[in-house]
C-alpha cells in the first residue's frame, strides 16, 4: 500500500499513525519515503524545500526497514518522513539559512533537535525554505526563491504566501509531503505560517527544547517550533524533542513528563482568558468572527470565559523591534568572511574585506536590521533604547504573570490578522512593516517565554485557512495541548483535498 494511492484527506487521517502501520507491516518505510519524495517533486513549484535529501532519505528508510524486520523499532517516528527548516545544522547536508552568506556551508554535526529526530528513527526528507536568517513573515526573502502556499482557491491567478519565516516547513506538512517538520519561532515564525497553511504550529516554553545547532537570530527568544497536521502529532513530536541538553545551558534541568492526550478532556474545569488588547487595528472581520465562534463553543462546553487586560501588548512590537535588532547585530557579527560566511576577493584591507563580504552576503533586510541594532547599541542610545526595551519586556512578561495569577488557564487570541495575503499584496509593503503587523498577536508569547499553539479553525470567504492561538503558563504544555485538541475536535477544520 502506497501513500500515493490516498487522497489528502486520508493522509491527514493517517497522521503519525503511519508509525503504527509501519510496525504492523501494512506499510514499508521505503515505500512511504518514495511516495513522499514523489509528492515533493510533483509539487516542486511550491518551492517548499531549500533542498531535497533524496539519497540520504532513502538510505535512512532502508535502515528503518531493516530495524522493523529485526523487531527493533525505535517507536512511532521510526521510518516516518520529516523535514527541518534550513537554519538547523545537519551533518554533511548544506545549511544556508536561505542566504548567500552561508551558501555551501556543510555542518560537521547535527543540531540537537535533528539528532533527536534521527535517534527516534525519523527519515530526513529535506531542508525547508525560509526567509533569509529567519527575518521575515512571508518566506519571500530567500536565495532559493519565494515559497508558495499550497492553498490556491479556484479561479485565483495570483498566488498566496505561505507565511514565515518557517513557510517551507508549513507547506511541506500541509501538502502531505512530510508528516512533521521543524520550524523556529522568535516572534511567531512557526505559528504565522501554520495559520496561513492550515496546520498546527507549536511554540514550546523557552528552554524546553534545545537550541544547540539552531543558527541563532535572537538568543533570548528563539525557540524550536513544531509543525504537524494535528495536535496529537505535535504532542508526539514534543515528547521526542523535549528535555535538558548539556550543549544548551538555557534548557531546563528538570525531567519533562511526556504529554498524554488520550484521556477525556473536561472543559468545565478550564478558565479561558480573552485579552481585549489583542483586538487590534487591521484585524479582519473574519478573524474576529472565528474568535467569537470558538469563544461561544468553549462557553457552551462549560468553560469559564473571561475578558482580561494585558495593557502593555501594544508596546510589544516596538520593544521587540529594538531587542531583535540589537541581538541580530551581535549575532551577525560572526559572519565576517574570515571565520564564518562568504569571503569576497577584496584584499586591500581587513575593513574592506568585512564590508564587501557582508554587503554581498546579506540581503537588504538583514543589513538593515544589523545597522539598526548597532545604532541602538551606540553608547548614547544604549539606555534610551536597549535598556528601556528590556524594561518594557519585563512589563509584558508581568502582564502574563498577572493573568495566570488570576486563575486563567489559557488565553485565546487570533494568530494572524487576516488569512494569507496574495504575494503581490505582501511584497508591496516593507519587510519590517509586514513583520510589525503580522506578528502582533504572536510576538508577546516570545517576550514572556510561554508556550503557544495555533490550530486551524475554518476557511475564509476566499477559501483560505484561518487559525486561532492558545497560550498558557510556562511549562504547562499538557494543559495547552489538551485545550487545543478539544477545540480541534470541536471545529472539525476541513482538511485540504489534494490528489496524490
Short mmCIF file of C-alpha atoms in Angstrom, two decimals:
data_model
loop_
_atom_site.label_atom_id
_atom_site.label_comp_id
_atom_site.label_asym_id
_atom_site.label_seq_id
_atom_site.Cartn_x
_atom_site.Cartn_y
_atom_site.Cartn_z
CA UNK A 1 0.00 0.00 0.00
CA UNK A 2 1.46 3.34 -1.03
CA UNK A 3 0.51 6.79 0.18
CA UNK A 4 0.31 7.85 -3.46
CA UNK A 5 -2.95 5.95 -3.75
CA UNK A 6 -4.57 8.00 -1.00
CA UNK A 7 -6.37 11.33 -1.09
CA UNK A 8 -5.06 14.18 1.04
CA UNK A 9 -7.95 13.72 3.45
CA UNK A 10 -6.90 10.11 4.03
CA UNK A 11 -3.31 11.16 4.56
CA UNK A 12 -4.48 13.59 7.23
CA UNK A 13 -6.33 10.76 8.95
CA UNK A 14 -3.14 8.69 8.97
CA UNK A 15 -1.04 11.37 10.69
CA UNK A 16 1.71 9.76 12.74
CA UNK A 17 -0.41 6.62 12.95
CA UNK A 18 1.71 5.77 9.93
CA UNK A 19 4.25 4.66 12.55
CA UNK A 20 1.82 2.07 13.85
CA UNK A 21 1.10 0.89 10.30
CA UNK A 22 4.82 0.57 9.71
CA UNK A 23 5.16 -1.60 12.80
CA UNK A 24 2.17 -3.67 11.71
CA UNK A 25 3.79 -4.26 8.31
CA UNK A 26 0.92 -2.59 6.43
CA UNK A 27 3.41 -0.03 5.10
CA UNK A 28 7.13 -0.22 4.43
CA UNK A 29 9.49 2.67 5.25
CA UNK A 30 10.94 2.63 1.75
CA UNK A 31 7.52 2.86 0.08
CA UNK A 32 6.50 5.72 2.38
CA UNK A 33 9.76 7.54 1.68
CA UNK A 34 9.45 7.10 -2.09
CA UNK A 35 5.85 8.30 -2.02
CA UNK A 36 6.78 11.43 -0.08
CA UNK A 37 9.71 12.17 -2.40
CA UNK A 38 7.39 11.85 -5.39
CA UNK A 39 4.93 14.21 -3.72
CA UNK A 40 7.74 16.74 -3.14
CA UNK A 41 8.80 16.55 -6.77
CA UNK A 42 5.22 16.77 -8.03
CA UNK A 43 4.74 19.97 -6.01
CA UNK A 44 8.17 21.42 -6.74
CA UNK A 45 6.52 24.64 -7.97
CA UNK A 46 5.59 25.45 -4.36
CA UNK A 47 9.33 25.77 -3.63
CA UNK A 48 8.93 24.39 -0.10
CA UNK A 49 12.42 22.88 0.04
CA UNK A 50 15.83 24.52 0.01
CA UNK A 51 16.97 21.04 -0.95
CA UNK A 52 15.62 17.50 -1.01
CA UNK A 53 17.93 14.96 0.62
CA UNK A 54 16.80 12.13 -1.65
CA UNK A 55 19.64 9.65 -1.25
CA UNK A 56 20.04 10.30 2.48
CA UNK A 57 16.29 9.80 2.99
CA UNK A 58 16.27 6.55 1.02
CA UNK A 59 19.25 5.26 3.00
CA UNK A 60 17.58 6.15 6.31
CA UNK A 61 14.34 4.49 5.14
CA UNK A 62 16.26 1.29 4.31
CA UNK A 63 17.82 1.37 7.80
CA UNK A 64 14.35 1.72 9.31
CA UNK A 65 13.07 -1.18 7.20
CA UNK A 66 15.91 -3.35 8.50
CA UNK A 67 15.03 -2.45 12.09
CA UNK A 68 11.41 -3.43 11.51
CA UNK A 69 12.46 -6.77 10.03
CA UNK A 70 14.62 -7.40 13.09
CA UNK A 71 11.86 -6.36 15.53
CA UNK A 72 13.89 -3.37 16.75
CA UNK A 73 11.54 -0.47 16.04
CA UNK A 74 12.51 2.79 17.74
CA UNK A 75 8.91 3.91 18.22
CA UNK A 76 6.23 5.96 16.49
CA UNK A 77 8.66 8.01 14.40
CA UNK A 78 10.76 5.15 13.06
CA UNK A 79 10.69 5.33 9.28
CA UNK A 80 8.43 8.42 9.22
CA UNK A 81 9.47 11.20 6.77
CA UNK A 82 10.05 14.61 8.36
CA UNK A 83 11.70 17.86 7.27
CA UNK A 84 13.62 20.59 9.07
CA UNK A 85 13.97 24.30 8.46
CA UNK A 86 17.20 25.31 6.77
CA UNK A 87 18.55 27.04 9.88
CA UNK A 88 19.16 23.74 11.71
CA UNK A 89 22.64 22.32 11.31
CA UNK A 90 22.58 18.94 9.58
CA UNK A 91 25.63 16.71 9.38
CA UNK A 92 27.06 16.80 5.88
CA UNK A 93 23.93 18.48 4.47
CA UNK A 94 24.15 22.08 3.30
CA UNK A 95 22.62 24.58 5.74
CA UNK A 96 22.19 28.02 4.20
CA UNK A 97 19.61 29.93 6.23
CA UNK A 98 18.45 30.89 2.72
CA UNK A 99 21.38 33.30 2.48
CA UNK A 100 24.33 33.79 0.16
CA UNK A 101 26.36 34.25 3.34
CA UNK A 102 26.09 30.53 4.19
CA UNK A 103 25.93 29.07 0.71
CA UNK A 104 27.92 25.79 0.61
CA UNK A 105 28.10 25.59 4.44
CA UNK A 106 28.12 21.91 5.38
CA UNK A 107 27.97 21.45 9.16
CA UNK A 108 30.08 18.80 10.87
CA UNK A 109 27.32 17.92 13.33
CA UNK A 110 23.55 17.66 13.75
CA UNK A 111 21.58 20.17 15.77
CA UNK A 112 20.25 18.51 18.91
CA UNK A 113 16.66 18.63 17.59
CA UNK A 114 17.75 16.97 14.34
CA UNK A 115 19.73 14.34 16.22
CA UNK A 116 16.77 13.53 18.47
CA UNK A 117 14.58 13.00 15.42
CA UNK A 118 17.22 10.75 13.92
CA UNK A 119 17.62 8.82 17.19
CA UNK A 120 13.87 8.18 17.06
CA UNK A 121 14.28 6.77 13.54
CA UNK A 122 12.70 9.65 11.60
CA UNK A 123 13.68 9.97 7.93
CA UNK A 124 15.02 13.39 6.86
CA UNK A 125 13.34 14.20 3.56
CA UNK A 126 14.88 17.64 3.14
CA UNK A 127 15.73 21.13 4.37
CA UNK A 128 12.86 23.63 4.17
CA UNK A 129 12.83 27.05 2.57
CA UNK A 130 12.70 30.12 4.83
CA UNK A 131 13.20 33.87 4.94
CA UNK A 132 16.90 34.77 4.98
CA UNK A 133 18.23 34.18 8.50
CA UNK A 134 14.57 33.86 9.62
CA UNK A 135 13.99 37.59 9.22
CA UNK A 136 10.54 37.82 7.70
CA UNK A 137 6.93 36.71 7.86
CA UNK A 138 6.33 35.55 4.30
CA UNK A 139 9.15 33.21 3.15
CA UNK A 140 9.62 35.50 0.19
CA UNK A 141 13.17 36.71 1.01
CA UNK A 142 15.24 33.64 0.20
CA UNK A 143 18.09 32.83 -2.16
CA UNK A 144 16.02 29.79 -3.10
CA UNK A 145 13.11 31.97 -4.25
CA UNK A 146 9.72 32.52 -2.59
CA UNK A 147 7.66 29.68 -1.13
CA UNK A 148 4.04 29.38 -2.28
CA UNK A 149 1.06 28.42 -0.15
CA UNK A 150 -0.45 25.06 -1.11
CA UNK A 151 -3.95 26.55 -0.66
CA UNK A 152 -4.93 28.06 -4.01
CA UNK A 153 -8.61 29.00 -4.38
CA UNK A 154 -10.18 28.06 -7.70
CA UNK A 155 -10.06 30.86 -10.26
CA UNK A 156 -7.40 32.91 -8.44
CA UNK A 157 -4.45 33.79 -10.70
CA UNK A 158 -2.21 35.38 -8.09
CA UNK A 159 -0.68 33.02 -5.53
CA UNK A 160 -0.74 33.36 -1.76
CA UNK A 161 2.22 33.49 0.59
CA UNK A 162 2.98 30.64 2.96
CA UNK A 163 3.84 32.91 5.87
CA UNK A 164 7.21 32.99 7.55
CA UNK A 165 9.79 32.63 8.36
CA UNK A 166 9.13 28.84 8.53
CA UNK A 167 6.96 28.84 5.41
CA UNK A 168 8.63 25.89 3.73
CA UNK A 169 8.11 23.70 6.80
CA UNK A 170 4.41 24.62 6.95
CA UNK A 171 3.86 23.89 3.25
CA UNK A 172 5.71 20.57 3.49
CA UNK A 173 3.30 19.46 6.22
CA UNK A 174 0.15 20.98 4.69
CA UNK A 175 0.85 19.36 1.31
CA UNK A 176 1.24 15.88 2.76
CA UNK A 177 4.90 15.75 1.72
CA UNK A 178 6.07 15.03 5.28
CA UNK A 179 4.29 14.07 8.47
CA UNK A 180 6.00 16.69 10.66
CA UNK A 181 8.54 19.47 10.30
CA UNK A 182 10.75 21.64 12.46
CA UNK A 183 10.48 25.40 12.27
CA UNK A 184 11.85 28.08 14.56
CA UNK A 185 9.90 30.76 16.40
CA UNK A 186 11.30 34.09 17.54
CA UNK A 187 8.23 36.28 17.17
CA UNK A 188 5.74 33.93 15.51
CA UNK A 189 7.75 32.30 12.74
CA UNK A 190 6.20 28.87 13.36
CA UNK A 191 2.65 29.96 14.26
CA UNK A 192 2.26 32.51 11.44
CA UNK A 193 2.85 30.07 8.53
CA UNK A 194 0.96 27.31 10.34
CA UNK A 195 -2.11 29.58 10.48
CA UNK A 196 -1.82 30.57 6.81
CA UNK A 197 -1.34 26.97 5.67
CA UNK A 198 -4.00 25.32 7.85
CA UNK A 199 -1.76 23.21 10.09
CA UNK A 200 -0.85 23.06 13.77
CA UNK A 201 2.12 25.16 14.90
CA UNK A 202 3.54 24.76 18.42
CA UNK A 203 5.99 27.10 20.13
CA UNK A 204 7.01 25.35 23.38
CA UNK A 205 8.17 27.07 26.55
CA UNK A 206 11.55 28.77 26.14
CA UNK A 207 14.19 26.32 27.33
CA UNK A 208 12.10 23.17 26.91
CA UNK A 209 13.71 22.37 23.54
CA UNK A 210 17.43 22.72 22.86
CA UNK A 211 18.69 25.48 20.59
CA UNK A 212 22.07 23.79 20.07
CA UNK A 213 22.73 23.78 16.33
CA UNK A 214 19.85 26.14 15.57
CA UNK A 215 21.58 29.08 13.91
CA UNK A 216 20.57 31.99 16.16
CA UNK A 217 18.50 35.02 15.36
CA UNK A 218 17.62 36.33 18.84
CA UNK A 219 19.10 34.09 21.52
CA UNK A 220 16.77 35.29 24.26
CA UNK A 221 13.61 34.48 22.26
CA UNK A 222 14.47 31.76 19.71
CA UNK A 223 12.51 28.55 20.24
CA UNK A 224 12.46 25.42 18.04
CA UNK A 225 8.95 25.09 16.60
CA UNK A 226 6.88 22.04 15.67
CA UNK A 227 4.55 21.86 12.65
CA UNK A 228 2.14 18.94 12.23
CA UNK A 229 -1.34 18.24 10.89
CA UNK A 230 -2.92 17.51 14.27
CA UNK A 231 -2.45 18.37 17.92
CA UNK A 232 -1.81 14.70 18.74
CA UNK A 233 1.08 14.72 16.28
CA UNK A 234 2.50 17.88 17.85
CA UNK A 235 2.42 16.15 21.25
CA UNK A 236 4.18 13.11 19.81
CA UNK A 237 6.99 15.22 18.36
CA UNK A 238 7.25 17.30 21.55
CA UNK A 239 7.68 14.16 23.65
CA UNK A 240 10.62 13.13 21.44
CA UNK A 241 12.34 16.52 21.46
CA UNK A 242 11.81 17.95 24.95
CA UNK A 243 14.32 17.82 27.76
CA UNK A 244 17.65 19.02 29.04
CA UNK A 245 20.64 19.29 26.72
CA UNK A 246 24.11 19.72 28.19
CA UNK A 247 25.07 21.55 24.99
CA UNK A 248 22.49 24.30 25.65
CA UNK A 249 22.74 25.90 29.08
CA UNK A 250 19.34 27.55 28.67
CA UNK A 251 17.44 24.25 28.60
CA UNK A 252 15.51 23.22 31.70
CA UNK A 253 17.20 20.76 34.03
CA UNK A 254 14.02 19.05 35.26
CA UNK A 255 12.72 15.89 33.60
CA UNK A 256 9.92 16.50 31.12
CA UNK A 257 6.83 14.36 31.82
CA UNK A 258 5.54 13.16 28.42
CA UNK A 259 2.27 14.66 27.27
CA UNK A 260 -0.59 12.15 27.11
CA UNK A 261 -3.74 13.36 25.35
CA UNK A 262 -5.56 10.04 25.41
CA UNK A 263 -7.81 10.88 28.34
CA UNK A 264 -11.13 12.73 28.07
CA UNK A 265 -10.78 16.50 28.22
CA UNK A 266 -13.14 18.21 30.66
CA UNK A 267 -13.57 21.82 29.53
CA UNK A 268 -15.74 22.72 32.53
CA UNK A 269 -12.56 22.96 34.61
CA UNK A 270 -10.91 25.40 32.24
CA UNK A 271 -10.75 29.17 32.67
CA UNK A 272 -10.15 30.91 29.34
CA UNK A 273 -8.94 34.50 29.08
CA UNK A 274 -9.78 36.78 26.15
CA UNK A 275 -7.27 39.67 26.17
CA UNK A 276 -9.02 42.78 24.92
CA UNK A 277 -5.81 44.37 23.64
CA UNK A 278 -5.44 41.63 21.01
CA UNK A 279 -8.40 43.09 19.12
CA UNK A 280 -6.12 45.39 17.16
CA UNK A 281 -6.31 47.64 14.09
CA UNK A 282 -6.04 45.75 10.81
CA UNK A 283 -7.69 42.58 12.09
CA UNK A 284 -10.21 41.28 9.56
CA UNK A 285 -13.86 40.78 10.42
CA UNK A 286 -13.49 37.10 9.51
CA UNK A 287 -10.78 36.57 12.11
CA UNK A 288 -12.84 38.36 14.75
CA UNK A 289 -15.84 36.21 13.82
CA UNK A 290 -13.83 32.97 14.13
CA UNK A 291 -12.51 34.17 17.50
CA UNK A 292 -16.08 34.78 18.72
CA UNK A 293 -17.35 31.45 17.40
CA UNK A 294 -14.73 29.45 19.28
CA UNK A 295 -15.34 31.53 22.41
CA UNK A 296 -19.04 30.59 22.20
CA UNK A 297 -18.18 26.90 21.69
CA UNK A 298 -16.00 26.93 24.79
CA UNK A 299 -18.68 28.60 26.90
CA UNK A 300 -21.29 26.09 25.71
CA UNK A 301 -18.94 23.28 26.78
CA UNK A 302 -18.80 24.69 30.30
CA UNK A 303 -15.51 26.58 30.17
CA UNK A 304 -15.39 29.81 32.12
CA UNK A 305 -14.55 32.56 29.63
CA UNK A 306 -13.46 35.95 30.97
CA UNK A 307 -12.11 39.12 29.43
CA UNK A 308 -8.66 40.06 30.66
CA UNK A 309 -6.39 43.05 30.14
CA UNK A 310 -2.74 42.88 29.07
CA UNK A 311 -2.08 46.62 28.86
CA UNK A 312 1.48 46.53 27.56
CA UNK A 313 0.63 44.45 24.47
CA UNK A 314 0.55 47.47 22.11
CA UNK A 315 4.16 48.27 23.10
CA UNK A 316 5.36 44.75 22.42
CA UNK A 317 6.18 45.14 18.73
CA UNK A 318 8.24 48.31 19.26
CA UNK A 319 10.03 46.65 22.17
CA UNK A 320 10.66 43.52 20.11
CA UNK A 321 11.98 45.53 17.18
CA UNK A 322 14.69 47.08 19.36
CA UNK A 323 15.70 43.85 21.13
CA UNK A 324 15.57 41.84 17.93
CA UNK A 325 17.83 44.21 16.03
CA UNK A 326 20.29 44.55 18.90
CA UNK A 327 20.74 40.79 19.13
CA UNK A 328 20.85 40.49 15.34
CA UNK A 329 23.69 43.00 15.23
CA UNK A 330 25.56 40.92 17.80
CA UNK A 331 24.84 37.53 16.24
CA UNK A 332 25.59 38.59 12.67
CA UNK A 333 28.99 39.98 13.66
CA UNK A 334 30.43 36.47 13.39
CA UNK A 335 29.89 36.49 9.62
CA UNK A 336 32.98 38.46 8.69
CA UNK A 337 34.33 36.44 5.76
CA UNK A 338 37.30 35.24 7.83
CA UNK A 339 35.94 32.90 10.48
CA UNK A 340 32.43 32.37 9.10
CA UNK A 341 30.47 33.12 5.97
CA UNK A 342 31.07 34.34 2.46
CA UNK A 343 34.54 35.72 1.73
CA UNK A 344 34.92 38.04 -1.23
CA UNK A 345 38.07 38.62 -3.26
CA UNK A 346 38.57 42.05 -1.67
CA UNK A 347 42.07 42.06 -0.16
CA UNK A 348 43.14 45.69 0.13
CA UNK A 349 42.36 45.84 3.86
CA UNK A 350 40.58 43.88 6.55
CA UNK A 351 37.91 46.57 6.88
CA UNK A 352 37.17 46.47 3.16
CA UNK A 353 37.04 42.66 3.25
CA UNK A 354 34.48 42.81 6.07
CA UNK A 355 32.41 45.44 4.27
CA UNK A 356 32.42 43.66 0.91
CA UNK A 357 31.69 40.21 2.38
CA UNK A 358 28.79 41.46 4.48
CA UNK A 359 27.40 43.66 1.73
CA UNK A 360 27.35 40.80 -0.78
CA UNK A 361 26.46 38.07 1.72
CA UNK A 362 23.42 39.64 3.38
CA UNK A 363 20.25 40.88 1.74
CA UNK A 364 18.80 44.33 2.36
CA UNK A 365 16.56 43.17 5.22
CA UNK A 366 19.43 41.62 7.18
CA UNK A 367 21.73 44.56 6.55
CA UNK A 368 19.01 46.93 7.70
CA UNK A 369 18.50 45.11 10.98
CA UNK A 370 22.24 44.99 11.64
CA UNK A 371 22.57 48.72 11.09
CA UNK A 372 19.55 49.48 13.28
CA UNK A 373 20.86 47.21 16.04
CA UNK A 374 24.26 48.85 16.01
CA UNK A 375 22.56 52.26 16.22
CA UNK A 376 20.54 51.19 19.27
CA UNK A 377 23.72 49.86 20.90
CA UNK A 378 25.71 53.06 20.49
CA UNK A 379 26.77 54.43 23.88
CA UNK A 380 24.45 57.43 23.62
CA UNK A 381 21.50 55.22 22.61
CA UNK A 382 22.06 52.19 24.84
CA UNK A 383 19.97 53.39 27.79
CA UNK A 384 17.07 55.05 25.95
CA UNK A 385 16.65 52.15 23.51
CA UNK A 386 18.11 48.82 24.62
CA UNK A 387 17.76 49.21 28.39
CA UNK A 388 14.30 50.75 28.03
CA UNK A 389 13.20 47.87 25.78
CA UNK A 390 14.34 45.38 28.43
CA UNK A 391 12.18 47.19 30.99
CA UNK A 392 9.16 47.09 28.67
CA UNK A 393 9.78 43.38 28.07
CA UNK A 394 9.58 42.80 31.81
CA UNK A 395 6.26 44.67 31.95
CA UNK A 396 4.90 42.47 29.15
CA UNK A 397 6.00 39.34 31.00
CA UNK A 398 4.33 40.70 34.14
CA UNK A 399 1.06 41.11 32.20
CA UNK A 400 1.14 37.38 31.53
CA UNK A 401 2.09 36.60 35.15
CA UNK A 402 -0.87 38.60 36.48
CA UNK A 403 -3.28 36.79 34.15
CA UNK A 404 -2.00 33.38 35.29
CA UNK A 405 -2.18 34.51 38.93
CA UNK A 406 -5.87 35.38 38.41
CA UNK A 407 -6.58 31.72 37.69
CA UNK A 408 -6.68 31.86 33.89
CA UNK A 409 -5.52 28.56 32.39
CA UNK A 410 -5.21 29.53 28.73
CA UNK A 411 -5.50 32.65 26.63
CA UNK A 412 -7.42 32.51 23.34
CA UNK A 413 -6.41 35.01 20.64
CA UNK A 414 -6.12 35.29 16.88
CA UNK A 415 -2.84 34.11 15.36
CA UNK A 416 -2.68 36.38 12.32
CA UNK A 417 -4.76 39.42 11.48
CA UNK A 418 -6.10 38.02 8.20
CA UNK A 419 -5.95 34.95 6.02
CA UNK A 420 -2.87 34.55 3.81
CA UNK A 421 -2.17 37.66 1.72
CA UNK A 422 -1.57 37.49 -2.02
CA UNK A 423 2.10 37.64 -2.90
CA UNK A 424 1.63 40.89 -4.81
CA UNK A 425 -0.04 42.50 -1.78
CA UNK A 426 2.60 41.26 0.62
CA UNK A 427 5.70 42.41 -1.24
CA UNK A 428 4.19 45.84 -1.82
CA UNK A 429 4.98 46.63 1.81
CA UNK A 430 8.37 46.82 3.54
CA UNK A 431 9.62 43.66 5.31
CA UNK A 432 9.86 45.41 8.66
CA UNK A 433 6.39 46.87 8.28
CA UNK A 434 4.97 43.43 7.44
CA UNK A 435 6.58 41.83 10.50
CA UNK A 436 5.31 44.64 12.73
CA UNK A 437 1.71 43.95 11.72
CA UNK A 438 1.79 40.19 11.14
CA UNK A 439 3.49 39.38 14.48
CA UNK A 440 1.18 41.50 16.66
CA UNK A 441 -0.63 38.55 18.27
CA UNK A 442 2.22 36.02 18.27
CA UNK A 443 5.21 38.03 19.42
CA UNK A 444 4.26 38.70 23.08
CA UNK A 445 4.48 34.98 23.92
CA UNK A 446 8.16 35.08 22.94
CA UNK A 447 8.67 38.03 25.27
CA UNK A 448 7.24 36.04 28.17
CA UNK A 449 8.71 32.70 27.09
CA UNK A 450 5.35 30.96 27.47
CA UNK A 451 4.12 28.13 25.24
CA UNK A 452 1.69 28.91 22.41
CA UNK A 453 -0.03 26.93 19.71
CA UNK A 454 -2.06 27.80 16.64
CA UNK A 455 -4.75 25.50 15.32
CA UNK A 456 -6.76 25.80 12.08
CA UNK A 457 -10.39 26.77 12.72
CA UNK A 458 -12.25 27.41 9.46
CA UNK A 459 -11.92 28.71 5.92
CA UNK A 460 -12.25 32.36 4.99
CA UNK A 461 -14.59 33.57 2.27
CA UNK A 462 -11.67 33.22 -0.14
CA UNK A 463 -11.28 29.57 0.82
CA UNK A 464 -8.08 30.08 2.84
CA UNK A 465 -7.36 28.83 6.40
CA UNK A 466 -7.97 30.94 9.49
CA UNK A 467 -6.23 29.97 12.71
CA UNK A 468 -6.53 30.86 16.39
CA UNK A 469 -3.86 30.83 19.06
CA UNK A 470 -3.81 29.45 22.60
CA UNK A 471 -1.19 30.45 25.18
CA UNK A 472 -0.64 29.02 28.63
CA UNK A 473 1.65 29.36 31.61
CA UNK A 474 5.29 28.34 31.20
CA UNK A 475 5.78 24.56 31.28
CA UNK A 476 2.04 23.89 31.03
CA UNK A 477 2.27 22.24 27.61
CA UNK A 478 -0.03 19.41 28.67
CA UNK A 479 -2.84 21.82 29.53
CA UNK A 480 -2.23 23.85 26.37
CA UNK A 481 -2.26 20.82 24.08
CA UNK A 482 -5.32 19.32 25.76
CA UNK A 483 -7.33 22.51 25.22
CA UNK A 484 -6.06 22.75 21.64
CA UNK A 485 -7.08 19.17 20.91
CA UNK A 486 -10.57 19.76 22.27
CA UNK A 487 -11.01 22.82 20.03
CA UNK A 488 -9.57 20.94 17.07
CA UNK A 489 -12.17 18.20 17.53
CA UNK A 490 -14.98 20.68 18.12
CA UNK A 491 -14.44 22.80 14.98
CA UNK A 492 -13.70 19.98 12.53
CA UNK A 493 -11.46 22.02 10.24
CA UNK A 494 -11.97 20.97 6.57
CA UNK A 495 -8.66 19.41 5.65
CA UNK A 496 -7.14 20.15 2.27
CA UNK A 497 -8.06 17.78 -0.52
CA UNK A 498 -5.21 17.12 -2.92
CA UNK A 499 -4.73 14.23 -5.29
CA UNK A 500 -1.51 12.39 -4.60
#
